[in-house]
Tab-separated table of C-alpha atoms in Angstrom:
chain	number	residue	atom	x	y	z
M	1	MET	CA	103.880	114.470	96.670
M	2	ALA	CA	104.489	117.443	94.351
M	3	LEU	CA	104.405	115.076	91.385
M	4	ALA	CA	100.979	113.793	92.436
M	5	ARG	CA	99.641	117.348	92.791
M	6	SER	CA	100.978	118.517	89.409
M	7	THR	CA	99.785	115.336	87.708
M	8	GLY	CA	96.357	115.782	89.294
M	9	ARG	CA	96.164	119.397	88.097
M	10	LEU	CA	97.106	118.456	84.543
M	11	ILE	CA	94.564	115.635	84.456
M	12	SER	CA	91.916	118.031	85.751
M	13	LEU	CA	92.753	120.500	82.970
M	14	LEU	CA	92.583	117.729	80.399
M	15	ARG	CA	89.136	116.744	81.623
M	16	GLN	CA	87.929	120.346	81.499
M	17	ASN	CA	89.161	120.734	77.948
M	18	THR	CA	87.696	117.478	76.689
M	19	ARG	CA	84.445	118.487	75.135
M	20	MET	CA	81.528	116.261	74.434
M	21	MET	CA	78.898	116.833	71.827
M	22	ALA	CA	75.583	117.702	73.469
M	23	GLY	CA	73.515	116.668	70.519
M	24	GLY	CA	73.130	117.964	67.006
M	25	GLU	CA	76.016	119.096	64.851
M	26	TRP	CA	78.861	121.357	65.999
M	27	GLY	CA	78.272	124.962	64.966
M	28	ALA	CA	74.755	124.273	63.734
M	29	GLY	CA	73.262	127.046	65.857
M	30	GLU	CA	72.556	128.040	69.425
M	31	GLY	CA	72.402	125.191	71.902
M	32	LYS	CA	74.221	122.775	69.633
M	33	GLY	CA	77.543	121.428	70.794
M	34	GLY	CA	77.722	123.108	74.162
M	35	GLY	CA	75.235	125.990	74.316
M	36	LYS	CA	75.603	129.630	73.416
M	37	GLY	CA	78.877	130.101	71.579
M	38	GLY	CA	78.796	133.640	70.223
M	39	SER	CA	76.952	135.354	67.373
M	40	ILE	CA	78.669	133.400	64.575
M	41	ARG	CA	77.916	130.023	66.145
M	42	ASP	CA	74.403	131.181	67.054
M	43	ALA	CA	73.649	131.874	63.413
M	44	GLY	CA	74.695	128.383	62.376
M	45	GLY	CA	75.576	127.590	58.779
M	46	SER	CA	79.046	127.166	57.342
M	47	PHE	CA	80.595	129.980	59.388
M	48	GLY	CA	79.272	128.456	62.595
M	49	LYS	CA	80.624	125.046	61.624
M	50	MET	CA	83.999	126.556	60.715
M	51	GLU	CA	84.152	128.408	64.036
M	52	ALA	CA	83.266	125.207	65.925
M	53	ALA	CA	85.983	123.328	64.018
M	54	ARG	CA	88.555	126.005	64.915
M	55	GLU	CA	87.510	125.865	68.536
M	56	GLU	CA	87.844	122.089	68.622
M	57	GLU	CA	91.234	122.323	66.921
M	58	TYR	CA	92.347	124.803	69.588
M	59	PHE	CA	91.328	122.436	72.381
M	60	ARG	CA	92.997	119.462	70.690
M	61	LYS	CA	96.241	121.441	70.396
M	62	LEU	CA	95.954	122.588	74.007
M	63	GLN	CA	95.421	119.013	75.148
M	64	GLN	CA	98.458	117.855	73.149
M	65	GLN	CA	100.568	120.608	74.754
M	66	GLN	CA	99.391	119.561	78.200
M	67	LEU	CA	100.180	115.913	77.506
M	68	LYS	CA	103.657	116.840	76.245
M	69	LYS	CA	104.243	118.941	79.359
M	70	LEU	CA	103.170	116.015	81.568
M	71	HIS	CA	105.433	113.631	79.607
M	72	ASP	CA	108.393	116.020	79.896
M	73	HIS	CA	107.744	116.400	83.628
M	74	HIS	CA	107.842	112.624	84.116
M	75	GLU	CA	111.049	112.351	82.072
M	76	HIS	CA	112.632	115.039	84.269
M	77	GLU	CA	111.526	113.191	87.425
M	78	ILE	CA	113.025	109.939	86.108
M	79	ASP	CA	116.343	111.686	85.383
M	80	ASN	CA	116.395	113.146	88.907
M	81	HIS	CA	115.667	109.771	90.517
M	82	GLU	CA	118.363	108.053	88.450
M	83	ALA	CA	120.884	110.703	89.536
M	84	GLU	CA	119.865	110.145	93.177
M	85	ILE	CA	120.292	106.385	92.775
M	86	LYS	CA	123.800	106.949	91.412
M	87	ARG	CA	124.698	109.208	94.356
M	88	HIS	CA	123.322	106.666	96.838
M	89	LYS	CA	125.261	103.811	95.245
M	90	GLU	CA	128.464	105.866	95.445
M	91	ALA	CA	127.766	106.624	99.122
M	92	ILE	CA	127.156	102.926	99.828
M	93	GLU	CA	130.487	102.034	98.247
M	94	ARG	CA	132.286	104.704	100.324
M	95	HIS	CA	130.711	103.354	103.507
M	96	LYS	CA	131.581	99.756	102.631
M	97	LYS	CA	135.161	100.797	101.937
M	98	ARG	CA	135.335	102.631	105.274
M	99	ILE	CA	133.902	99.588	107.097
M	100	GLY	CA	136.601	97.454	105.438
M	101	GLN	CA	139.264	99.903	106.633
M	102	LEU	CA	137.846	99.803	110.160
M	103	HIS	CA	137.896	95.970	110.177
M	104	HIS	CA	141.494	96.048	108.984
M	105	GLU	CA	142.442	98.500	111.752
M	106	GLU	CA	140.589	96.381	114.317
M	107	LYS	CA	142.519	93.244	113.275
M	108	LYS	CA	145.758	95.203	113.365
M	109	HIS	CA	145.069	96.378	116.931
M	110	LYS	CA	144.150	92.842	118.050
M	111	LYS	CA	147.522	91.573	116.750
M	112	ASP	CA	149.309	94.370	118.576
M	113	ASP	CA	147.480	93.515	121.816
M	114	ASP	CA	148.448	89.807	121.627
């Protein structure tokens, strides 16, 4: 359940950080590429385009970090589940061995009773 919640939160963040072009060219002035973006982007021109490019680079890097974190989380979960499987298999073997010992004792007592 915790995995589903954390995965859902990360996906939500990824969606929030995925930006779509609203028309026009990024950094070409106010209202282009997502609305008011500060005085440099409002002015447009090469500085506005450079600022928009830096902003997009930031969000791409953030998205990559989030994806890596999600990947690492899943790897950790897999490792934990594999360790649990190993512990369960060992417990099954112990129980089977104990059942075998009990059957042996039962046969021994039946012979003694005859």
